mmCIF file of C-alpha atoms in Angstrom:
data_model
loop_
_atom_site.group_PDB
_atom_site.id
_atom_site.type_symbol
_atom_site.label_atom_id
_atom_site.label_comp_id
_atom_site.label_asym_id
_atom_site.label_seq_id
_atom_site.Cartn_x
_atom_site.Cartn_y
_atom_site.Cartn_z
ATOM 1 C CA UNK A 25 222.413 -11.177 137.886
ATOM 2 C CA UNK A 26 221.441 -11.317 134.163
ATOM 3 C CA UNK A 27 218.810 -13.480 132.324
ATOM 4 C CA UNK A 28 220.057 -13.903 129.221
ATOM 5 C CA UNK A 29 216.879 -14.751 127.695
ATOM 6 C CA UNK A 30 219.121 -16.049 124.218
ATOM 7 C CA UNK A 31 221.361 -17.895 125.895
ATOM 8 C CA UNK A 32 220.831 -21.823 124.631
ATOM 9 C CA UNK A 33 219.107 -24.055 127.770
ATOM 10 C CA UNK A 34 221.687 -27.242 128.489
ATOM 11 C CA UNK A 35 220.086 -30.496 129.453
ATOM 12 C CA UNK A 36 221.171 -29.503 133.414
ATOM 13 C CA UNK A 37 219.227 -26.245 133.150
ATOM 14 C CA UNK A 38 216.113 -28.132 132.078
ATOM 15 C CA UNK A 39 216.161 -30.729 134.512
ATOM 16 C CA UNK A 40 216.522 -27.808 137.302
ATOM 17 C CA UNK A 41 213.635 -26.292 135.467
ATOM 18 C CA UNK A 42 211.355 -29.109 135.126
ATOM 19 C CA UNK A 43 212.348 -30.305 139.147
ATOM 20 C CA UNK A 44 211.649 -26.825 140.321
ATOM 21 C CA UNK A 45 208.685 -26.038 137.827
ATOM 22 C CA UNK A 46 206.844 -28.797 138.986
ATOM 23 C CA UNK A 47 207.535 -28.909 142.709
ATOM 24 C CA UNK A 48 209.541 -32.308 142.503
ATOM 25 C CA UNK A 49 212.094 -30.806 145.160
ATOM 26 C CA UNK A 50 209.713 -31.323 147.824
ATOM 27 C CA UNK A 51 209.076 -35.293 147.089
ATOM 28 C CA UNK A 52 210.627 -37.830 148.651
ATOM 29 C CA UNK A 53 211.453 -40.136 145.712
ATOM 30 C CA UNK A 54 214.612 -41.517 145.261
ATOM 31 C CA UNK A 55 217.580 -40.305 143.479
ATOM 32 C CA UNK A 56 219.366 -41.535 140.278
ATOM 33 C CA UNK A 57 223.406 -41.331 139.660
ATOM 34 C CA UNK A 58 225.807 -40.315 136.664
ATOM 35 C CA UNK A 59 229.549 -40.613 136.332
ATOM 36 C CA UNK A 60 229.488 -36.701 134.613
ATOM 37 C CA UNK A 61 227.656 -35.485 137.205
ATOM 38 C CA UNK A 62 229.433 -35.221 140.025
ATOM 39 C CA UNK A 63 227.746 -34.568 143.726
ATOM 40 C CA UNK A 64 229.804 -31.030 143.029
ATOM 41 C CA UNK A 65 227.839 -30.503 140.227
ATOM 42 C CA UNK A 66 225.542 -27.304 140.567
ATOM 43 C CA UNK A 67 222.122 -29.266 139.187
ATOM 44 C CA UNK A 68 223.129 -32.490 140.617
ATOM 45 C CA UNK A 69 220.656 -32.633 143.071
ATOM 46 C CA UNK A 70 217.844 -31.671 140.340
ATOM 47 C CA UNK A 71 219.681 -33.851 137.707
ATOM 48 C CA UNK A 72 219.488 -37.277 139.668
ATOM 49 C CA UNK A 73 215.870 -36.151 141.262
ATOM 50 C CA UNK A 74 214.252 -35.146 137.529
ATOM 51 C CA UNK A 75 215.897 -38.644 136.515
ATOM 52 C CA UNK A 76 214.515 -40.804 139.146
ATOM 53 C CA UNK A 77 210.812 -39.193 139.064
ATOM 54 C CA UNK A 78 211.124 -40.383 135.190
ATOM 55 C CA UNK A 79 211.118 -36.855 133.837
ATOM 56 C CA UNK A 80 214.634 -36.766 131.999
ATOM 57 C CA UNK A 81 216.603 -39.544 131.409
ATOM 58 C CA UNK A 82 220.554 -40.086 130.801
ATOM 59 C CA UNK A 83 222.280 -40.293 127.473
ATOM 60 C CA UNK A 84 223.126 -43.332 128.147
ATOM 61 C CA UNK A 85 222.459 -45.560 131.610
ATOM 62 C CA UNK A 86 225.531 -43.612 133.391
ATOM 63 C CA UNK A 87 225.999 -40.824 130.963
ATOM 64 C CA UNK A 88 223.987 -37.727 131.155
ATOM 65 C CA UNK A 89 225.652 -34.898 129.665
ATOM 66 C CA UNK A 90 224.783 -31.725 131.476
ATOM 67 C CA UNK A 91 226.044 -29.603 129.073
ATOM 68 C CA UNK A 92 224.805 -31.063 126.130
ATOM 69 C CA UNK A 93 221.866 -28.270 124.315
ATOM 70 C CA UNK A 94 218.152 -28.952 124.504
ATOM 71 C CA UNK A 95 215.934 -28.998 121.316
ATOM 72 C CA UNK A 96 212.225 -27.539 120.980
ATOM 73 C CA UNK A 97 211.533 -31.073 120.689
ATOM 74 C CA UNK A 98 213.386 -32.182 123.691
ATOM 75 C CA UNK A 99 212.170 -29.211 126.058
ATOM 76 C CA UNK A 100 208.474 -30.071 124.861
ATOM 77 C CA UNK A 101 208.503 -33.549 125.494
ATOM 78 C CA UNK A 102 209.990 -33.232 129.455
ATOM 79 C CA UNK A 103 207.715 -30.863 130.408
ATOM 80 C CA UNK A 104 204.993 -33.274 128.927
ATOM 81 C CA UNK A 105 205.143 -35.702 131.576
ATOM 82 C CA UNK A 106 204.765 -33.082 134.118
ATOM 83 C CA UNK A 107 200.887 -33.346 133.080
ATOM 84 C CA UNK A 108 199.045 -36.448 133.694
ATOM 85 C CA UNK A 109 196.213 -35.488 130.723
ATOM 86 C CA UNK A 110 195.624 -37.968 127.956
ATOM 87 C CA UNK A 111 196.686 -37.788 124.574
ATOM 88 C CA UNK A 112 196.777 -40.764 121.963
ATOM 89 C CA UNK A 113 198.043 -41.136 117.972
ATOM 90 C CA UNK A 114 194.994 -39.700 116.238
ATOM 91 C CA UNK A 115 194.821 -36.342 118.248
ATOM 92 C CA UNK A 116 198.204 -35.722 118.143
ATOM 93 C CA UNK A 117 198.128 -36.320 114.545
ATOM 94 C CA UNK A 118 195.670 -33.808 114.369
ATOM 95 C CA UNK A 119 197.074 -31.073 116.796
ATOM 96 C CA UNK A 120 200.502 -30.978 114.960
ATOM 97 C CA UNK A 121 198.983 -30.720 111.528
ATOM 98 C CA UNK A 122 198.118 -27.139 112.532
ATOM 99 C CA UNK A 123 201.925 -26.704 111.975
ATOM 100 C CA UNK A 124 203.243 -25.883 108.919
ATOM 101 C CA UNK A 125 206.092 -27.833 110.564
ATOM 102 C CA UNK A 126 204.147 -30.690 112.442
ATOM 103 C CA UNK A 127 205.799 -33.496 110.362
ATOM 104 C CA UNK A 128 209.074 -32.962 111.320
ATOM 105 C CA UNK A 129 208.561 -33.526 114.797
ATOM 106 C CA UNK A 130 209.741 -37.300 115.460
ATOM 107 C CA UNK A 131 207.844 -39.987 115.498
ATOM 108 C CA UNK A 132 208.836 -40.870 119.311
ATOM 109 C CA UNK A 133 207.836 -37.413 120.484
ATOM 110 C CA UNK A 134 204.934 -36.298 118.467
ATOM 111 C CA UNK A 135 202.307 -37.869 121.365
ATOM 112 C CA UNK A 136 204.154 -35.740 124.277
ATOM 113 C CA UNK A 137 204.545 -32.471 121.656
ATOM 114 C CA UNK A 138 201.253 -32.829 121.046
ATOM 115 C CA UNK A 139 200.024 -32.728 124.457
ATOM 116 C CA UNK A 140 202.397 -30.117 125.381
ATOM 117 C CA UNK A 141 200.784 -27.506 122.696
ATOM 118 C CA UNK A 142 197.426 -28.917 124.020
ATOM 119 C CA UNK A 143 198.669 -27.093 127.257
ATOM 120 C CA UNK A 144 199.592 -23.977 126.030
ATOM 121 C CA UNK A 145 203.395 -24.397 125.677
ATOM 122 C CA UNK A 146 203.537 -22.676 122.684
ATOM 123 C CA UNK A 147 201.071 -20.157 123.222
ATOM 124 C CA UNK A 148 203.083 -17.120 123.777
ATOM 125 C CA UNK A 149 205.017 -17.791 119.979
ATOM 126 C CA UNK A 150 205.331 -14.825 118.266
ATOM 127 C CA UNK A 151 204.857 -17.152 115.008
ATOM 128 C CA UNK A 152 202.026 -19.652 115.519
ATOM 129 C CA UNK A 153 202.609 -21.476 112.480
ATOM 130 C CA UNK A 154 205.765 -23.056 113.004
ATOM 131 C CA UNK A 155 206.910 -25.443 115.924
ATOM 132 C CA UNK A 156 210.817 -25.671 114.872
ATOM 133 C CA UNK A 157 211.074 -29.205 116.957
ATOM 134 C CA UNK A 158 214.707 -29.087 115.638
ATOM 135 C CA UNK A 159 216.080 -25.846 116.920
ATOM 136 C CA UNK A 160 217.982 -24.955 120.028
ATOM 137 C CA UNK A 161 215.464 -23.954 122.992
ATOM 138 C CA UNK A 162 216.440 -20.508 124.384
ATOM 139 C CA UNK A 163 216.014 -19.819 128.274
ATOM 140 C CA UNK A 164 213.301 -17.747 127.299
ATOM 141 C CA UNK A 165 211.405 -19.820 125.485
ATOM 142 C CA UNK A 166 212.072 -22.640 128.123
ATOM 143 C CA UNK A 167 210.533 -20.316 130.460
ATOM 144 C CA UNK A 168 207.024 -18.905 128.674
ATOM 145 C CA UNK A 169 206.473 -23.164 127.525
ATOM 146 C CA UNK A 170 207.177 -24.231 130.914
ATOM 147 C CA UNK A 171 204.972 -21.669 132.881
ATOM 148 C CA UNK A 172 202.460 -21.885 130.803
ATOM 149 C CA UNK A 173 202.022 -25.902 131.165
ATOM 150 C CA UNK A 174 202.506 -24.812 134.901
ATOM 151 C CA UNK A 175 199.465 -23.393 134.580
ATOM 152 C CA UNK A 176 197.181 -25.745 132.291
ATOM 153 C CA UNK A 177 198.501 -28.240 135.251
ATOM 154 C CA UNK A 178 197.244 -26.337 138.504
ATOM 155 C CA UNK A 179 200.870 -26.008 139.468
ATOM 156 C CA UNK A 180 201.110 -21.676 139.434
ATOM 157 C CA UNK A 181 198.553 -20.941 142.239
ATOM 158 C CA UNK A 182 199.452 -17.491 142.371
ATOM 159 C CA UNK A 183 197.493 -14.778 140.808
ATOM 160 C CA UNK A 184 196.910 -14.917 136.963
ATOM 161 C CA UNK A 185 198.461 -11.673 135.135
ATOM 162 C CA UNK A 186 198.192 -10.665 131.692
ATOM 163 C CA UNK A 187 201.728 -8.908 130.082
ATOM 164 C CA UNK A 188 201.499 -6.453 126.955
ATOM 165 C CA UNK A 189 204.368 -5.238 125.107
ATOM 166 C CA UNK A 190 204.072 -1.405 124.812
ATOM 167 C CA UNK A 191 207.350 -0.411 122.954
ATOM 168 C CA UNK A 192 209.960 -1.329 125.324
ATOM 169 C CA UNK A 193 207.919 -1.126 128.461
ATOM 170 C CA UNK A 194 205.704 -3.497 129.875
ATOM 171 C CA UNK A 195 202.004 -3.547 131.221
ATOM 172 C CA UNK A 196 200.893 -5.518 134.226
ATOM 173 C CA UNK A 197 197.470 -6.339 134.266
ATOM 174 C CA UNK A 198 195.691 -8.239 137.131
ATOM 175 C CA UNK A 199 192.567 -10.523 136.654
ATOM 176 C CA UNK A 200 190.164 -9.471 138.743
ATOM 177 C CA UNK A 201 186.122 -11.428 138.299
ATOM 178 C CA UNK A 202 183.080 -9.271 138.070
ATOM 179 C CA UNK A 203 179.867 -10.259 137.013
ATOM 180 C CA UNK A 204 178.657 -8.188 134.194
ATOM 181 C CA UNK A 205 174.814 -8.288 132.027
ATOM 182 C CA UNK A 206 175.165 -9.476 128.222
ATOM 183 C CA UNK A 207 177.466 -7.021 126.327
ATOM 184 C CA UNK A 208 178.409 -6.138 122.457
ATOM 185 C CA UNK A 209 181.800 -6.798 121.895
ATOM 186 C CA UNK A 210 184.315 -5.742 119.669
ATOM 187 C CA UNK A 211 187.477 -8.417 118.935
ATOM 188 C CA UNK A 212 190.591 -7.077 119.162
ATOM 189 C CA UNK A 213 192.623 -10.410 118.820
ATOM 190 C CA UNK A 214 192.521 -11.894 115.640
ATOM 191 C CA UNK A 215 190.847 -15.488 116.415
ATOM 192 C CA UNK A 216 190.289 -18.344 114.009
ATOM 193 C CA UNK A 217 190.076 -22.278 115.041
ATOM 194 C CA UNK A 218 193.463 -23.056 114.490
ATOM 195 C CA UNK A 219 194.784 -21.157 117.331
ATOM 196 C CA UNK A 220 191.885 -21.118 120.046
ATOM 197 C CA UNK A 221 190.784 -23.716 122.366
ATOM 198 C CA UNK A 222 188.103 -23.605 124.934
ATOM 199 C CA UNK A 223 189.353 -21.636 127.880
ATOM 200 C CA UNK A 224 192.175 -19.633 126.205
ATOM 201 C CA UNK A 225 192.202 -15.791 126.701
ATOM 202 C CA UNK A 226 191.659 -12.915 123.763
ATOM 203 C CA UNK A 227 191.546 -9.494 124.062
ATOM 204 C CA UNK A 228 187.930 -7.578 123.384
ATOM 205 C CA UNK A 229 186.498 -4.272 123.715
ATOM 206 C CA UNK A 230 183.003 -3.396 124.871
ATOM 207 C CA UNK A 231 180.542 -1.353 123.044
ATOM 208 C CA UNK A 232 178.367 -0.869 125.888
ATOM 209 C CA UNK A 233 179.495 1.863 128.983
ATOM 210 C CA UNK A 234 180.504 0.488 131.897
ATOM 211 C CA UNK A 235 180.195 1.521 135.216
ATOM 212 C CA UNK A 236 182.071 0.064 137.709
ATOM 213 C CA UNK A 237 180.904 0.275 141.804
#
């Protein structure tokens, strides 16, 4: 099968997403029905379960449109309530005035944008300056915000890995913990406190030999 990484996510592709993503197959909660979304509907099943566990909602109160297109905006703020972490007016506020964009998101989503940045949603951006809350969400973007909230949320158990682009190729780098004396470092990310929060990740080399055993 193919990816399609630029293909535009529809509102039943994030609902699967968010279901799946967070493990909301496995609950027992109750289920939630829509006259376009037939039980022969591929995502009904993760449409009417994401509904009832409060995580999308319908268009309207029978009207969901599964093949309506998600926004940045839209994507950001579903995977929000995924996380149970608190987030209030002021700190949004200030989290989205990092944007060169922040205004535009809307005033009803700006708490659950905010909170979804907090969490590393937009961490893998190739421009950091800029949240477009307006624009289409592609499947791959759906997919690096959504894993890495999975993450900040204790939901991706499975072995951390680091990915670097090398030129077409890719490099797959496993985190293994050693315990290592005080050590002269050399940045090789550019870091600055717009962009880092405590616990984030950056690249570094040593100045000091190592010697592994």
């Amino acid at each position: 099968g193919f990816f399609k990484p630029n293909r535009k996510v529809t509102r039943a592709e994030m609902a699967t997403m968010v279901v799946k993503g967070y493990n909301l197959d496995t609950t027992s909660c109750g289920s939630v029905s829509f006259k376009d979304v037939p039980s022969s509907h591929w995502a009904h099943n993760y449409i009417s379960k994401g509904a009832a566990e409060n995580m999308i909602a319908g268009k309207t109160h029978d009207k969901f449109a599964p093949n309506d297109k998600i926004t940045r905006t839209e994507a950001l703020t579903i995977m929000a309530k995924g996380l149970s972490c608190p987030m209030d007016e002021n700190k949004a506020d200030a989290i989205l005035s990092q944007y060169k964009d922040g205004s535009s998101v809307p005033c009803w989503a700006k708490e659950q944008v905010a909170k979804a940045i907090e969490n590393g949603a937009l961490k893998n951006e190739r421009n950091q300056d800029f949240i477009r809350p307006n624009d289409s969400t592609t499947r791959a973007e759906a997919s690096s915000m959504l894993q890495g909230m999975r993450i900040a949320g204790g939901y991706d158990k499975s072995t951390k890995t680091a990915s670097q682009d090398l030129g077409g190729k890719t490099f797959m780098e496993r985190e293994t913990r050693v315990t290592i004396p005080t050590l002269e470092l050399s940045m090789n990310d550019i870091i600055n406190a717009k962009h880092v929060n405590a616990g984030e990740q950056f690249s570094a080399t040593t100045l000091n030999e190592i010697t592994g055993t």
